[in-house]
Coordinates of N, CA and C in Angstrom, one line a residue:
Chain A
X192 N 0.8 -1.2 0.0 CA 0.0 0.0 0.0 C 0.9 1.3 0.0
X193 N 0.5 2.2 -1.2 CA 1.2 3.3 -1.1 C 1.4 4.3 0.4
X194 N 2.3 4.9 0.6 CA 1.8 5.7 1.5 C 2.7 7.0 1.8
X195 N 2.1 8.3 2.3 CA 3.2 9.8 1.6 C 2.5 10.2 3.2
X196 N 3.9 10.5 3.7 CA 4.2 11.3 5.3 C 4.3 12.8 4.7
X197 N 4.0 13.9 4.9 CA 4.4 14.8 5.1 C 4.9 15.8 6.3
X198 N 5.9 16.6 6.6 CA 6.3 17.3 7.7 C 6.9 18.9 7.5
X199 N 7.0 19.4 8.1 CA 5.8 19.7 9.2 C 4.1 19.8 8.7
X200 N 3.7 19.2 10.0 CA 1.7 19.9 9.5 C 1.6 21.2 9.1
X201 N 2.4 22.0 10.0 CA 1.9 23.6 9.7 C 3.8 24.2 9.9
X202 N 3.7 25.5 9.1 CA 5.1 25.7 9.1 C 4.8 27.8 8.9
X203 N 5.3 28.3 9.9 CA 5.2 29.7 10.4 C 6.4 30.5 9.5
X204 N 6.6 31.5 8.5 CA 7.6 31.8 8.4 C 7.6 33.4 8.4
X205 N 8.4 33.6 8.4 CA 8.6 35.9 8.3 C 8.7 36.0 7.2
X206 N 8.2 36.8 5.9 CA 8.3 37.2 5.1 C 10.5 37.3 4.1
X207 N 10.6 36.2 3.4 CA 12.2 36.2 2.9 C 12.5 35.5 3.9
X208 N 11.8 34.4 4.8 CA 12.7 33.5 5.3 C 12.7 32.2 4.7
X209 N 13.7 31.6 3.9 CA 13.7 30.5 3.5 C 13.4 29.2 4.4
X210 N 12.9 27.9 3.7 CA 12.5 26.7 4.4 C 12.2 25.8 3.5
X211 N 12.2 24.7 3.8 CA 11.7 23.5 3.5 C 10.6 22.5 3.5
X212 N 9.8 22.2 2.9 CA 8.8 20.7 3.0 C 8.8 19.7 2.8
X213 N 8.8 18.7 3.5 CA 9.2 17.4 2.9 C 8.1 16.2 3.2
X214 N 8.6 15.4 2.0 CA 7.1 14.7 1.9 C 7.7 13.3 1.7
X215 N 8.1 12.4 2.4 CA 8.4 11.0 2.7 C 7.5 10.3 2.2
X216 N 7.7 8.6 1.8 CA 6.8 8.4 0.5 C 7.3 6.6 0.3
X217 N 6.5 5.5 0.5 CA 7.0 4.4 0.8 C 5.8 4.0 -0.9
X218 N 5.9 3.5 -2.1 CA 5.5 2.8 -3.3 C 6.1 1.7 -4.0
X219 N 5.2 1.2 -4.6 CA 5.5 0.1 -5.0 C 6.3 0.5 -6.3
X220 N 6.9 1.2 -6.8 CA 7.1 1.3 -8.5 C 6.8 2.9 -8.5
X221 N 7.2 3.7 -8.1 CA 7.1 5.3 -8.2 C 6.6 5.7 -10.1
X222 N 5.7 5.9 -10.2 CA 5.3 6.7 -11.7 C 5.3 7.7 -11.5
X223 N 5.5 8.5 -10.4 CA 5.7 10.2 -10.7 C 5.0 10.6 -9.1
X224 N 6.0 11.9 -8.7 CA 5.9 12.5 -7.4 C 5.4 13.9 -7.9
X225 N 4.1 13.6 -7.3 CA 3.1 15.5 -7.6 C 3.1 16.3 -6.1
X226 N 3.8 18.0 -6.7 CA 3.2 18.6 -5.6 C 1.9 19.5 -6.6
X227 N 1.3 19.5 -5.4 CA 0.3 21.2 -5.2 C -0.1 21.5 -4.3
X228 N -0.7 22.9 -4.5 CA -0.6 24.0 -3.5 C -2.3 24.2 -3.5
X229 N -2.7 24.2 -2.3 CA -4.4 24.2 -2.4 C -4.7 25.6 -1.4
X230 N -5.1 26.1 -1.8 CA -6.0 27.5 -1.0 C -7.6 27.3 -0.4
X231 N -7.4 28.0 1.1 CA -8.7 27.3 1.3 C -10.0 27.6 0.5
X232 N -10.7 26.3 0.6 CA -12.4 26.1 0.2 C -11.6 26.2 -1.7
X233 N -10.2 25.6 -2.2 CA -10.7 25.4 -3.5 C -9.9 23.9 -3.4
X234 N -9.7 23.8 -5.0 CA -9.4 22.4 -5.6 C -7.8 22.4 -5.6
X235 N -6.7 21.5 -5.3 CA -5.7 21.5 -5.5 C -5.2 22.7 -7.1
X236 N -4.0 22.9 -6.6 CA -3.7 23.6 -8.1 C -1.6 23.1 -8.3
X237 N -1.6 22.2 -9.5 CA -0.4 22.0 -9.5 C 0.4 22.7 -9.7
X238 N 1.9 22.2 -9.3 CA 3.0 22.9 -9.1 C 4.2 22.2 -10.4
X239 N 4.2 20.5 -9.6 CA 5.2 20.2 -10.3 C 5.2 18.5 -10.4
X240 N 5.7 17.7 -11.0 CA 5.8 16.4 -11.3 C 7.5 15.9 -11.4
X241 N 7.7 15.0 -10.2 CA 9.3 14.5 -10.4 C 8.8 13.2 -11.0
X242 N 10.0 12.3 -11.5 CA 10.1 11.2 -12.1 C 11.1 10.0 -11.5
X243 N 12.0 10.6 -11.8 CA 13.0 9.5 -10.9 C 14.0 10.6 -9.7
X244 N 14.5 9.9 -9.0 CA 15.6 10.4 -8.4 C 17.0 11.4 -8.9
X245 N 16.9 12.5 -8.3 CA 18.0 13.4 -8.6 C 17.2 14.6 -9.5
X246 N 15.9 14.1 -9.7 CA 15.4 15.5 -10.6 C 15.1 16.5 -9.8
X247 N 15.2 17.8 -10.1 CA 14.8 19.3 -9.7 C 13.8 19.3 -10.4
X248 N 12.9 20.6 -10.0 CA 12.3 21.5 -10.9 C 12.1 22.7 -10.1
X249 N 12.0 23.6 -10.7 CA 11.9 24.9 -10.2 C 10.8 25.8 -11.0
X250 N 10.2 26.5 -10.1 CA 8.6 27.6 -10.5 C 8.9 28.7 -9.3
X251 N 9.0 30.0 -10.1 CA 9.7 30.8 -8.9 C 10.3 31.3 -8.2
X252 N 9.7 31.3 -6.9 CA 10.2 31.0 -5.2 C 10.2 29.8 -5.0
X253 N 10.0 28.7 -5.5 CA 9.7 27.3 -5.0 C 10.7 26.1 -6.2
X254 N 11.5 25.2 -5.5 CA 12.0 24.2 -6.2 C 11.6 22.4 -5.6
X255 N 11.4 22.3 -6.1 CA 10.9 20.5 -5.8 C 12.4 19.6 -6.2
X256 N 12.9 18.7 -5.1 CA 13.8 17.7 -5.4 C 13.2 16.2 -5.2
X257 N 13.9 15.2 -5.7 CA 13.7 13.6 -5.5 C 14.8 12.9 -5.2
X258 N 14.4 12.5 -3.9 CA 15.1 10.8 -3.8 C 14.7 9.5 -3.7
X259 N 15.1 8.6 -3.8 CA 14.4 7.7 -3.4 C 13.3 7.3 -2.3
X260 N 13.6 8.1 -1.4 CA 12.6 7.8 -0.2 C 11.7 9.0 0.3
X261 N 12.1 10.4 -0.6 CA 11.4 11.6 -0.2 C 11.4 12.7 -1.1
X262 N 10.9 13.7 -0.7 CA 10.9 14.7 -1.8 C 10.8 15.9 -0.9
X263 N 11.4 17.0 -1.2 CA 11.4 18.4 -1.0 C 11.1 19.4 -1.1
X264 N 10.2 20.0 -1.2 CA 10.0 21.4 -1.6 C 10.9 22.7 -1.0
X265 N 11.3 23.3 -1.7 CA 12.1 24.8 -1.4 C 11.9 25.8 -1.3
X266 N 11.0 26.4 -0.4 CA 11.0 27.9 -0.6 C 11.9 28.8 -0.6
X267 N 12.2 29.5 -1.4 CA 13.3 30.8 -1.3 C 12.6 32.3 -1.0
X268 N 12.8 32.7 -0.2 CA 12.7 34.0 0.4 C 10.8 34.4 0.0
X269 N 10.2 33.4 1.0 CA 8.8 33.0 0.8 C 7.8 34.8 0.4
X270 N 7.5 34.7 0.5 CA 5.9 36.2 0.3 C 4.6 35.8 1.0
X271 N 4.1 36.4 1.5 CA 3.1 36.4 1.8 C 1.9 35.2 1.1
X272 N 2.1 35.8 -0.3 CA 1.0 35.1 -1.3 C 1.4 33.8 -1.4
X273 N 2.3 33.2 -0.6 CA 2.6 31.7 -0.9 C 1.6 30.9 0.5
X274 N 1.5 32.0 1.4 CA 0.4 31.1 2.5 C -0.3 30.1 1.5
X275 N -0.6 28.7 1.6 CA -1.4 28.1 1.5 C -0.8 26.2 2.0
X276 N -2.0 25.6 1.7 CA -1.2 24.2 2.0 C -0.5 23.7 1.0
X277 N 0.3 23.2 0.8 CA 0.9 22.4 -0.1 C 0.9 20.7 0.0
X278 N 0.8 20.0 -0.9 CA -0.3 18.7 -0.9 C 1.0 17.8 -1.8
X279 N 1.6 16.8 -1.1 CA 2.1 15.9 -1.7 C 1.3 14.8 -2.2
X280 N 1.7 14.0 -3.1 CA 0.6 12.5 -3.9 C 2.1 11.8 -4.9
X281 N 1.6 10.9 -4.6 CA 2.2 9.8 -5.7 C 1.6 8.8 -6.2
X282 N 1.6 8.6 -7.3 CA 1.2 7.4 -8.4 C 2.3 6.2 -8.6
X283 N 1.9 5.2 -8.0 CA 2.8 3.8 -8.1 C 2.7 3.2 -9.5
X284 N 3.4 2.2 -9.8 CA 3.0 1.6 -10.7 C 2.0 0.1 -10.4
X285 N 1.9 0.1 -9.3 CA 1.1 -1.3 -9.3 C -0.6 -0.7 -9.0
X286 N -1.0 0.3 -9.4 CA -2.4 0.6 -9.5 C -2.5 1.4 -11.0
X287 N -3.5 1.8 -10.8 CA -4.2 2.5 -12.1 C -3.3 3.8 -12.4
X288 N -4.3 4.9 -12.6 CA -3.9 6.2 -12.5 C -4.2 6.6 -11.4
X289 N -4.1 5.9 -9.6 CA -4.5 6.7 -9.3 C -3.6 7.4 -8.3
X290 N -3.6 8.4 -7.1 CA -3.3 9.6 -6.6 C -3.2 9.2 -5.2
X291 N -2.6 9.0 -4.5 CA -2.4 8.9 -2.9 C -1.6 10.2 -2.6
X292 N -2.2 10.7 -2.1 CA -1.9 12.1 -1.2 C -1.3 12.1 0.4
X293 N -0.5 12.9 0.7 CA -0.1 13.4 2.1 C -1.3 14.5 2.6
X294 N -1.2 14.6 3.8 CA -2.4 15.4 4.3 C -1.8 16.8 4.9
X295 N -1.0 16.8 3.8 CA -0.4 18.8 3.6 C 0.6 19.1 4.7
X296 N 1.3 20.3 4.5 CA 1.7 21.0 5.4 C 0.8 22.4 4.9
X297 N 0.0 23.0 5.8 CA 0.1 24.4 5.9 C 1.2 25.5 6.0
X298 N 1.2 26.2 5.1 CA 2.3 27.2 5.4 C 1.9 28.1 5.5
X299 N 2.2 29.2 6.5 CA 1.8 30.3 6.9 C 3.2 31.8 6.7
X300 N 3.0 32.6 5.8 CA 4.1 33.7 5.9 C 3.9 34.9 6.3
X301 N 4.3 35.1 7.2 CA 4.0 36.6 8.0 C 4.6 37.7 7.3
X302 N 4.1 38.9 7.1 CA 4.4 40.1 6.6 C 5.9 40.3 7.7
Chain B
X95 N -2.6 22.7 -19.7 CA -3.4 21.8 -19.3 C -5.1 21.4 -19.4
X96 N -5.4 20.8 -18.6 CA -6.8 20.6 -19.4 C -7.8 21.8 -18.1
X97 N -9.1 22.1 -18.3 CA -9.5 23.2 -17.3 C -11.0 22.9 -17.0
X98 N -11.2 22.3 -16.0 CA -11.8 21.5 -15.2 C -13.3 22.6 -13.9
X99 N -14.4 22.2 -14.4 CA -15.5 23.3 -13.7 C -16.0 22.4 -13.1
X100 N -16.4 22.7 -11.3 CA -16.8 21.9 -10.8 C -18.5 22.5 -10.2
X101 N -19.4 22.6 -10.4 CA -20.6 23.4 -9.8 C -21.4 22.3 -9.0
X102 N -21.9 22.5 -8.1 CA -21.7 23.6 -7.3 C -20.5 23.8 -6.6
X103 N -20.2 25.0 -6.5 CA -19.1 25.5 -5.4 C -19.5 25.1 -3.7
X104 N -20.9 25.2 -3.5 CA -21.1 24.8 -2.3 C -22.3 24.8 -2.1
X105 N -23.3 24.3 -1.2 CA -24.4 23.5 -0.8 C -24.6 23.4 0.1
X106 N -26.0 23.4 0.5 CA -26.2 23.4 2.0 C -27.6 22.5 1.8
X107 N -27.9 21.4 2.4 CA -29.1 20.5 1.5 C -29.6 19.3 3.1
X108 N -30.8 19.6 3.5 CA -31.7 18.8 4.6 C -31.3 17.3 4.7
X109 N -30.9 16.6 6.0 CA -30.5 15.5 5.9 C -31.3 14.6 4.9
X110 N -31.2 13.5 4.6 CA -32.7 12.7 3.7 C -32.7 13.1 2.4
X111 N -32.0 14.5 2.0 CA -32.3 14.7 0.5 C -31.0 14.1 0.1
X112 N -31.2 14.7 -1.4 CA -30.1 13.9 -2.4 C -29.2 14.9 -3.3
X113 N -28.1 14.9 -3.7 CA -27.5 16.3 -4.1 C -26.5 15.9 -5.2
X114 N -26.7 16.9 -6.4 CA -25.8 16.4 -7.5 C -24.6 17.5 -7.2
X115 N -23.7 16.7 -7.7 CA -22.1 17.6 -7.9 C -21.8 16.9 -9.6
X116 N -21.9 18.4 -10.3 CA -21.2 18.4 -11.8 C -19.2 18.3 -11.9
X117 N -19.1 17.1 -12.4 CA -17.5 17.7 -12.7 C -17.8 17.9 -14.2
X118 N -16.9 19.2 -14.9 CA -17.0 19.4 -16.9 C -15.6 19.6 -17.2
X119 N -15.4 18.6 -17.8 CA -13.9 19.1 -18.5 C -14.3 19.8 -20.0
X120 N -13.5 21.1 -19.5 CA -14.1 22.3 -20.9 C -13.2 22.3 -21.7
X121 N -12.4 21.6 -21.8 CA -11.0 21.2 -23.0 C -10.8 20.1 -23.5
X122 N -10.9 19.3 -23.0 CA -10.5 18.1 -22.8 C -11.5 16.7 -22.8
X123 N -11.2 15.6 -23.9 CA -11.8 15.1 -23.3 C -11.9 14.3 -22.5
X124 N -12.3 13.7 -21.5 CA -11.9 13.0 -20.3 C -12.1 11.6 -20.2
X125 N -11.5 10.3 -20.5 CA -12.0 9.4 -20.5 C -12.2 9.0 -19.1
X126 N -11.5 9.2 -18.1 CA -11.4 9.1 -17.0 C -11.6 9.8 -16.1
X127 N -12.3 10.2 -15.0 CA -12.2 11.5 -13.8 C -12.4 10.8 -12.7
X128 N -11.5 11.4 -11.8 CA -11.5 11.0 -10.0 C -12.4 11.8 -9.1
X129 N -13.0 10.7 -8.5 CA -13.6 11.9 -7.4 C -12.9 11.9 -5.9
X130 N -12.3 13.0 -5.3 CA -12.0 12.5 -4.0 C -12.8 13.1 -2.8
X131 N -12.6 13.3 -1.9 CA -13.5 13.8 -0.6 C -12.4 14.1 0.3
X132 N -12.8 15.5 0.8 CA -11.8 16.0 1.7 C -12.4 16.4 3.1
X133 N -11.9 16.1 4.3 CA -12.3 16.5 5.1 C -11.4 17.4 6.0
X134 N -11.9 18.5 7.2 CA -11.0 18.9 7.7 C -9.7 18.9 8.1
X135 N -8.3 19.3 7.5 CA -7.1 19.1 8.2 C -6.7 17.4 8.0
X136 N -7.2 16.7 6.5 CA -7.1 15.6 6.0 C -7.1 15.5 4.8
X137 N -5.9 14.7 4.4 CA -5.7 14.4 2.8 C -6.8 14.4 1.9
X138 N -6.4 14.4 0.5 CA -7.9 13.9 -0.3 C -7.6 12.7 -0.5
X139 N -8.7 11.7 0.1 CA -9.5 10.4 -0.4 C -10.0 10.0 -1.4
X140 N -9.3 9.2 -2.3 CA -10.0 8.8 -3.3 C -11.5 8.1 -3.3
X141 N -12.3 8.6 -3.7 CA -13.6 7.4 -3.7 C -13.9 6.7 -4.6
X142 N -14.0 7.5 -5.7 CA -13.7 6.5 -7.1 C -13.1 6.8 -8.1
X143 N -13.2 5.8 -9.0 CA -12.9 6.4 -10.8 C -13.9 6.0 -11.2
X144 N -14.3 7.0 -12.0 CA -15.1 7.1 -12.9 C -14.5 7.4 -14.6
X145 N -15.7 6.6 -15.4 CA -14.9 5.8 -16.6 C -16.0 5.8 -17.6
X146 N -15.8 6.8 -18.3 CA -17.2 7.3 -19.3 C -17.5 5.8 -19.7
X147 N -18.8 6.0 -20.0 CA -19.5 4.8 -21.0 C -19.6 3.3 -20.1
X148 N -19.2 3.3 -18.9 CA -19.3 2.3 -18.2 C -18.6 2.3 -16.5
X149 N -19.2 1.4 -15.8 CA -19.6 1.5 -14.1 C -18.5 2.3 -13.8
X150 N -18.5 2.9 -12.5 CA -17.2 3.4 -11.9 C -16.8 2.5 -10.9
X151 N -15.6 3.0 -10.7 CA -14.9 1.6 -9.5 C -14.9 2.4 -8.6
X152 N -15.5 1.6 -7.4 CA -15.4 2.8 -6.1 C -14.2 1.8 -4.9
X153 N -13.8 2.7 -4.2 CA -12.9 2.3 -3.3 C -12.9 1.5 -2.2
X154 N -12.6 0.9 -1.0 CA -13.2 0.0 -0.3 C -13.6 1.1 0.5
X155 N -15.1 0.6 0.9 CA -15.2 1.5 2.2 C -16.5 2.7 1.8
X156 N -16.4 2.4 0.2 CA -17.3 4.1 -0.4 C -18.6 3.1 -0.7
X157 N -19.6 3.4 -0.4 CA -21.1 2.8 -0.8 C -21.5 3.1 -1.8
X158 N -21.7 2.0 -2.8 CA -21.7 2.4 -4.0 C -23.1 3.1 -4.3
X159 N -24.4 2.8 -3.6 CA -26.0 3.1 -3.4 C -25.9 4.2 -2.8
X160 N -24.7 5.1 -2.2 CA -24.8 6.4 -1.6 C -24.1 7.4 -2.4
X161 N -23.4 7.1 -2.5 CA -22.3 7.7 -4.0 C -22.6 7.4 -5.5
X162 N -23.7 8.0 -6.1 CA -24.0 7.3 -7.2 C -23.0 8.0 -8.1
X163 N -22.3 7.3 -9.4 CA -21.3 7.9 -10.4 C -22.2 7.9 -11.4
X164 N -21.9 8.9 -12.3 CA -22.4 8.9 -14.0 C -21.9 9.6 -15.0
X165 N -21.2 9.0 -15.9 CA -19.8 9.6 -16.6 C -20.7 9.2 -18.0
X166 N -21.2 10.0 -18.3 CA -22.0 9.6 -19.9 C -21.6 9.8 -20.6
X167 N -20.7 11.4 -20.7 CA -20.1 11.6 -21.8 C -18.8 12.3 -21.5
X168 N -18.1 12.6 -22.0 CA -16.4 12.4 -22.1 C -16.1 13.9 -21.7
X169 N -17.0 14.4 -21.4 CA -16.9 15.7 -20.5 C -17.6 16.0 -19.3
X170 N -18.1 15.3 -18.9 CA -19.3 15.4 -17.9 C -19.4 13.7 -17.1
X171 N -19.0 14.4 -15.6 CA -19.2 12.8 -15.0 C -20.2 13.9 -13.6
X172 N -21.0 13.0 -13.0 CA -21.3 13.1 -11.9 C -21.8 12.7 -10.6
X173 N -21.7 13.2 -9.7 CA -21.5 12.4 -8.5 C -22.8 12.9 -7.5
X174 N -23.7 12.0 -7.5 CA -24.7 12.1 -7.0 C -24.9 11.0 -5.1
X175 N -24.8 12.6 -4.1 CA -24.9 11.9 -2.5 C -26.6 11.9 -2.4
X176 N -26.9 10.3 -2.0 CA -28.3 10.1 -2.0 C -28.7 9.9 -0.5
X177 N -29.7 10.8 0.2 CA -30.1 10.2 1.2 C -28.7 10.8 2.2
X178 N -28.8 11.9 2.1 CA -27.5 13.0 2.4 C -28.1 12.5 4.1
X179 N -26.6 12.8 4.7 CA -26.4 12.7 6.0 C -25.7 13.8 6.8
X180 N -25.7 14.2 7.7 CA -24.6 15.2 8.6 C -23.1 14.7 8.1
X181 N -23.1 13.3 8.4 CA -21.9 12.6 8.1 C -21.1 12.8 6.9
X182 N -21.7 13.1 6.1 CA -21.4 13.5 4.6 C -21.2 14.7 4.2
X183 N -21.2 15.3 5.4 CA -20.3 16.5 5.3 C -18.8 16.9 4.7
X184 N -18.8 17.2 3.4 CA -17.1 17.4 3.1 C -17.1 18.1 2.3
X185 N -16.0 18.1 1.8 CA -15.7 18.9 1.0 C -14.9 18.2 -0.7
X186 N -15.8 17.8 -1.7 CA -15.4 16.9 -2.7 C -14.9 17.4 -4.1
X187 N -14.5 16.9 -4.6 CA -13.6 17.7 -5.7 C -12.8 16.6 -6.9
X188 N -13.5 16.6 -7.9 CA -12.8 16.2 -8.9 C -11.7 16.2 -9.5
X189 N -11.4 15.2 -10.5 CA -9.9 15.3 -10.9 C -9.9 14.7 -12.5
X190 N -9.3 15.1 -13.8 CA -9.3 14.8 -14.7 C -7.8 14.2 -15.0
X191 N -7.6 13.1 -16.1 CA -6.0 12.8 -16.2 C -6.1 14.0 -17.7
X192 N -4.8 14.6 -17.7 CA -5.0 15.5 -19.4 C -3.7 15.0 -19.4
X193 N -3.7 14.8 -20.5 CA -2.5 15.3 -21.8 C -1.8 13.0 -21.6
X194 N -1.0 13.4 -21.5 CA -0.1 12.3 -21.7 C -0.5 11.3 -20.3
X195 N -1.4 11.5 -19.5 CA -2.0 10.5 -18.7 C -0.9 11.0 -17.2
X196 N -0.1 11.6 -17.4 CA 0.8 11.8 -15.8 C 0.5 13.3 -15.2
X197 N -0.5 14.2 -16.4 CA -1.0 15.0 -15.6 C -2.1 15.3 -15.2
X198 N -2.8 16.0 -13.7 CA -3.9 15.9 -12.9 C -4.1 17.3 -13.3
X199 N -5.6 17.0 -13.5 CA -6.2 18.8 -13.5 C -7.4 18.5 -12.3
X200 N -7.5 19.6 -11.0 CA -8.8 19.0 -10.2 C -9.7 20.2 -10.4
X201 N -10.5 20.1 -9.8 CA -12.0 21.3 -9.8 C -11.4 22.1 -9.0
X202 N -12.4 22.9 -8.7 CA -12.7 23.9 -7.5 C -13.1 23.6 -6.2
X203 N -13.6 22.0 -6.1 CA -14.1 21.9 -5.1 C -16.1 22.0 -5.0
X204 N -16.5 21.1 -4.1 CA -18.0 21.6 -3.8 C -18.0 21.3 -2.3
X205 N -18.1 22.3 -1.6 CA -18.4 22.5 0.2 C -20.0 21.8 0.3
X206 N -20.1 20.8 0.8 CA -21.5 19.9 1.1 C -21.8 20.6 2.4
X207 N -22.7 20.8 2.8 CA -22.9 21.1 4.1 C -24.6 20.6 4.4
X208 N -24.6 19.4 5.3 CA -25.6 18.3 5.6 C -26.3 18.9 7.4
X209 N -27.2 19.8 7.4 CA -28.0 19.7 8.4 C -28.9 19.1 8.6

């Protein structure tokens, strides 16, 4: 059974303080590591899609890495407008198409 | 990517009644859409897939006589709570696969709210 830890639940930061997300992640056959960023009362909105280990991607203020056993998100010198949760998921290969999610970190950036 | 309308945005509907939630993929055609269910300060739960032109597969645990699915046409699936409860309170939100099958487009969301 797939299954995606994420840490911290909620994460406080000052406005241009850098930090981290991380989203631990145990699958049978990894097909792809999704983040997104969800605002409350709407629908996820993606960010980014890793594939195998050692890939980056970058949008931003924000970079996503992979390893085998976890993934990262980066904030650099956060803004305000980044307050929201951010939502890890992964797609195994031993099911369909479908989506097993982490149950977010909230991020909160203070002016 | 593909761009995904979910109506209602939110609902407020007498325990006993029954309530439709539209997912429309306005680009795209969808052979596939996910519905999941979200609750407070909790991941989204898959409940099913739904699969135009034929049954949806629902998850262990999801009632298939309470969650009715209906994917008729390749833009339009929907998810009908029958015989609505308090308990059925969430917050649910679809999901399309676009383009090459590894990308997710979801809704907006529908806020249920069961008194």
């Amino acid at each position: 059974e797939d299954q995606v830890t994420q840490s911290p639940e909620a994460l406080r930061l000052q406005e241009g303080e850098s930090s981290s997300l991380n989203c631990s992640y145990t699958v049978s056959g990894l097909r792809g590591l999704f983040w997104y960023r969800q605002d409350p009362g709407k629908g996820p909105e993606f960010l980014f899609t890793l594939y195998s280990a050692g890939e980056e991607k970058e949008k931003e203020r924000l970079k996503a890495t992979l390893t085998k056993k976890e993934s990262f998100l980066h904030i650099t010198a956060p803004k305000p407008e980044d307050s929201a949760t951010y939502l890890c998921a992964v797609r195994s290969g031993a099911g369909s198409y479908q989506l097993t999610f982490g149950k977010g970190t909230k991020l909160s950036v203070i002016p | 990517g593909a761009v995904v309308s979910q109506h209602p945005s939110w609902v407020i509907c007498k325990s006993g009644t029954s309530v439709k939630i539209e997912c429309r993929s306005l680009d795209f055609q969808a052979t596939t859409m996910f519905w999941y269910r979200q609750f407070p300060k909790q991941s989204l739960m898959l409940m099913a897939t739904s699969n135009e032109g034929s049954k949806a597969t629902y998850e262990q645990g999801v009632e298939k006589d309470k969650f009715l699915i209906n994917h008729a046409s390749l833009t339009l699936s929907t998810l009908t709570v029958t015989s609505a409860h308090p308990e059925d309170s969430s917050f649910y939100i679809c999901s399309v696969i676009s383009g090459t099958g590894y990308g997710y487009t979801f809704g907006s969301g529908t806020r249920l709210t069961v008194v």
